[in-house]
Coordinates of C-alpha atoms in Angstrom, one line a residue:
M4 CA -29.6 108.0 279.6
R5 CA -25.8 107.6 279.6
L6 CA -24.0 107.6 276.3
L7 CA -20.4 106.6 275.4
L8 CA -19.2 108.2 272.2
I9 CA -16.1 106.7 270.5
D10 CA -14.9 109.0 267.8
D11 CA -11.3 110.1 267.0
H12 CA -12.3 113.6 265.8
P13 CA -12.0 115.8 268.9
L14 CA -14.1 118.7 267.5
F15 CA -17.0 116.4 266.5
A16 CA -16.8 114.6 269.9
L17 CA -16.9 117.9 271.8
C18 CA -19.7 119.4 269.7
F19 CA -21.7 116.3 269.9
K20 CA -21.3 116.1 273.7
Q21 CA -22.3 119.7 274.3
A22 CA -25.2 119.7 271.9
V23 CA -26.7 116.5 273.1
M24 CA -26.4 117.2 276.8
Q25 CA -27.8 120.7 276.3
A26 CA -30.8 119.5 274.2
G27 CA -31.5 116.3 276.0
A28 CA -32.7 116.5 279.6
G29 CA -31.1 113.7 281.7
V30 CA -28.6 112.7 279.0
H31 CA -25.0 112.4 279.9
V32 CA -22.2 111.8 277.4
D33 CA -18.7 110.3 277.9
S34 CA -16.3 110.2 275.1
A35 CA -13.2 108.2 274.0
A36 CA -10.9 108.7 271.0
T37 CA -9.9 105.0 270.6
I38 CA -11.5 101.6 270.7
D39 CA -9.3 100.5 273.6
D40 CA -10.1 103.6 275.7
G41 CA -13.7 103.0 274.9
L42 CA -13.6 99.5 276.2
R43 CA -11.9 100.6 279.4
R44 CA -14.5 103.3 280.0
A45 CA -17.3 100.9 279.3
A46 CA -15.9 98.5 281.9
W47 CA -15.9 101.2 284.6
G48 CA -19.1 103.0 283.6
S49 CA -22.8 102.3 283.6
H50 CA -23.6 103.4 280.1
D51 CA -26.8 102.6 278.3
I52 CA -25.6 103.0 274.7
V53 CA -22.2 103.2 273.0
L54 CA -22.0 105.1 269.7
I55 CA -19.1 104.2 267.5
D56 CA -17.9 106.1 264.4
D57 CA -17.8 103.7 261.4
R58 CA -14.5 105.3 260.2
L59 CA -12.8 104.8 263.5
T60 CA -9.5 102.8 263.1
G61 CA -7.8 101.1 266.0
T62 CA -4.0 100.6 266.4
D63 CA -4.6 96.9 265.4
G64 CA -6.4 97.9 262.3
T65 CA -9.9 97.3 263.8
D66 CA -12.5 99.6 262.1
G67 CA -15.7 100.9 263.5
V68 CA -17.8 97.9 262.3
E69 CA -15.4 95.4 264.0
A70 CA -15.4 97.6 267.1
V71 CA -19.2 97.2 267.3
R72 CA -18.7 93.4 267.3
R73 CA -16.0 93.7 270.0
F74 CA -18.3 95.7 272.2
G75 CA -21.0 93.1 271.7
T76 CA -18.6 90.3 272.8
H77 CA -17.4 92.2 275.9
F78 CA -20.6 94.0 276.8
P79 CA -23.6 92.2 275.5
L80 CA -26.0 94.2 277.6
L81 CA -24.8 97.5 276.2
A82 CA -26.7 98.7 273.1
R83 CA -24.4 99.5 270.2
V84 CA -25.0 102.2 267.6
L85 CA -22.9 102.8 264.5
I86 CA -22.7 106.5 263.5
S87 CA -21.6 107.6 260.1
G88 CA -21.5 110.3 257.5
A89 CA -22.4 107.8 254.8
S90 CA -25.8 107.5 253.2
E91 CA -28.5 106.0 255.4
A92 CA -28.8 102.9 253.3
V93 CA -25.1 102.2 253.4
G94 CA -24.7 103.0 257.1
A95 CA -27.7 101.0 258.1
S96 CA -26.5 98.0 256.1
R97 CA -23.0 98.2 257.8
A98 CA -24.6 98.5 261.2
S99 CA -26.9 95.5 260.6
V100 CA -24.0 93.3 259.5
A101 CA -22.1 94.3 262.7
G102 CA -25.0 93.3 264.9
A103 CA -25.6 96.9 266.0
S104 CA -28.8 97.9 267.8
G105 CA -29.1 100.9 265.4
F106 CA -27.6 103.4 263.0
L107 CA -27.5 107.2 263.2
G108 CA -26.3 109.5 260.5
K109 CA -24.1 112.5 261.3
S110 CA -26.2 114.7 259.1
Q111 CA -29.2 114.3 261.3
S112 CA -30.4 117.1 263.6
I113 CA -29.9 116.9 267.3
D114 CA -33.6 116.3 267.8
Q115 CA -33.5 113.4 265.3
L116 CA -30.4 111.9 267.0
L117 CA -32.0 112.1 270.4
A118 CA -35.2 110.6 269.1
G119 CA -33.3 107.7 267.6
L120 CA -31.2 107.2 270.7
R121 CA -34.3 107.1 272.9
S122 CA -35.9 104.6 270.5
I123 CA -32.9 102.3 270.9
W124 CA -32.9 102.9 274.6
R125 CA -36.5 101.8 274.8
A126 CA -35.8 98.9 272.4
D127 CA -38.2 100.2 269.8
S128 CA -38.0 98.8 266.3
A129 CA -38.2 102.3 264.7
L130 CA -34.7 102.1 263.2
Q131 CA -35.6 98.8 261.4
L132 CA -32.4 97.1 262.5
R133 CA -32.7 93.6 263.8
P134 CA -30.3 92.3 266.5
A135 CA -27.7 89.8 265.6
A136 CA -29.1 86.3 265.2
V137 CA -28.9 84.1 268.2
P138 CA -27.3 80.7 267.5
S139 CA -29.9 77.9 267.6
H140 CA -28.0 76.1 270.4
A141 CA -28.2 79.2 272.6
A142 CA -32.0 79.7 272.3
G143 CA -34.3 78.0 274.8
K144 CA -36.0 78.4 278.1
P145 CA -34.2 80.3 280.9
T146 CA -32.9 78.3 283.9
A147 CA -34.6 78.6 287.3
R148 CA -31.9 81.0 288.4
Q149 CA -32.1 83.1 285.3
H150 CA -35.9 83.3 285.8
Q151 CA -35.2 84.7 289.3
V152 CA -32.8 87.3 287.9
L153 CA -35.4 88.3 285.2
A154 CA -38.1 88.7 287.9
L155 CA -35.9 91.0 290.0
L156 CA -34.9 92.9 286.8
A157 CA -38.6 93.5 286.1
Q158 CA -38.9 95.1 289.5
G159 CA -36.4 97.6 288.5
Q160 CA -33.6 96.2 290.6
P161 CA -30.0 97.0 289.6
N162 CA -27.4 94.3 289.4
K163 CA -26.0 95.0 292.9
R164 CA -29.4 94.5 294.6
I165 CA -30.2 91.4 292.4
A166 CA -26.9 90.0 293.6
S167 CA -27.7 90.7 297.2
A168 CA -31.2 89.3 297.0
L169 CA -30.0 86.0 295.5
G170 CA -26.7 85.7 297.5
I171 CA -24.5 85.8 294.4
S172 CA -21.9 88.1 293.0
E173 CA -22.6 90.9 290.6
R174 CA -20.3 89.2 288.0
T175 CA -22.6 86.1 288.3
V176 CA -25.6 88.3 287.8
K177 CA -24.1 89.7 284.6
L178 CA -23.4 86.1 283.4
H179 CA -27.1 85.3 284.0
M180 CA -28.1 88.4 282.1
T181 CA -26.0 87.3 279.2
G182 CA -27.6 83.9 279.3
L183 CA -31.0 85.4 279.3
L184 CA -30.2 87.6 276.3
Q185 CA -29.1 84.6 274.4
A186 CA -32.0 82.4 275.5
L187 CA -34.7 84.9 274.7
G188 CA -33.0 86.5 271.7
A189 CA -33.0 90.0 273.3
R190 CA -30.6 92.8 272.5
N191 CA -30.5 94.7 275.8
R192 CA -32.1 94.8 279.3
T193 CA -35.2 96.7 278.2
H194 CA -35.8 94.4 275.3
L195 CA -35.3 91.5 277.6
L196 CA -38.3 92.6 279.7
V197 CA -40.4 93.1 276.5
V198 CA -39.6 89.6 275.3
G199 CA -40.0 88.1 278.8
R200 CA -43.6 89.5 279.0
E201 CA -44.4 88.3 275.4
K202 CA -43.3 84.8 276.4
G203 CA -45.3 84.8 279.6
L204 CA -42.3 84.7 281.8
L205 CA -43.3 87.8 283.8

């Protein structure tokens, strides 16, 4: 599981990275201090989840909640988690409004944080946060090509191999993935497979 933490408090970021990587086998953490740097790192990385501090403020005045929305626009396949020192009720509410995949409190233990992250990674509903609503015009049946992409995804194929198998570019594969997420109302790749099976597409 690859995480991208965006937090402008260097000490917290360092402690979080060291603690999570030490406690979680197979967990890797990258970090960024600004929203823009986080977006750049996400573009070049292969992260599974981005964690964004709700008190983060960008140079353009963008706060953590708006940053979650921006990541959803640029990287719809990347699960987004709002982290906060606020109360669980307040933090979860802000995360839900932003369309986040989940919320984690900074007061939680490392074991609790890892359990929450793994739940989100597996697209569990344990955190009781629903994905952002899909516009009615976007919902519907996948196209024939999207169905092919979904079938290859179910085989565990990465984007590069899907592109090669279908004779299309990786960018086109990503566009089909985005279309699938919208059509099936899924929030990430793992949830996409769950919904696909539920709908009898796999």
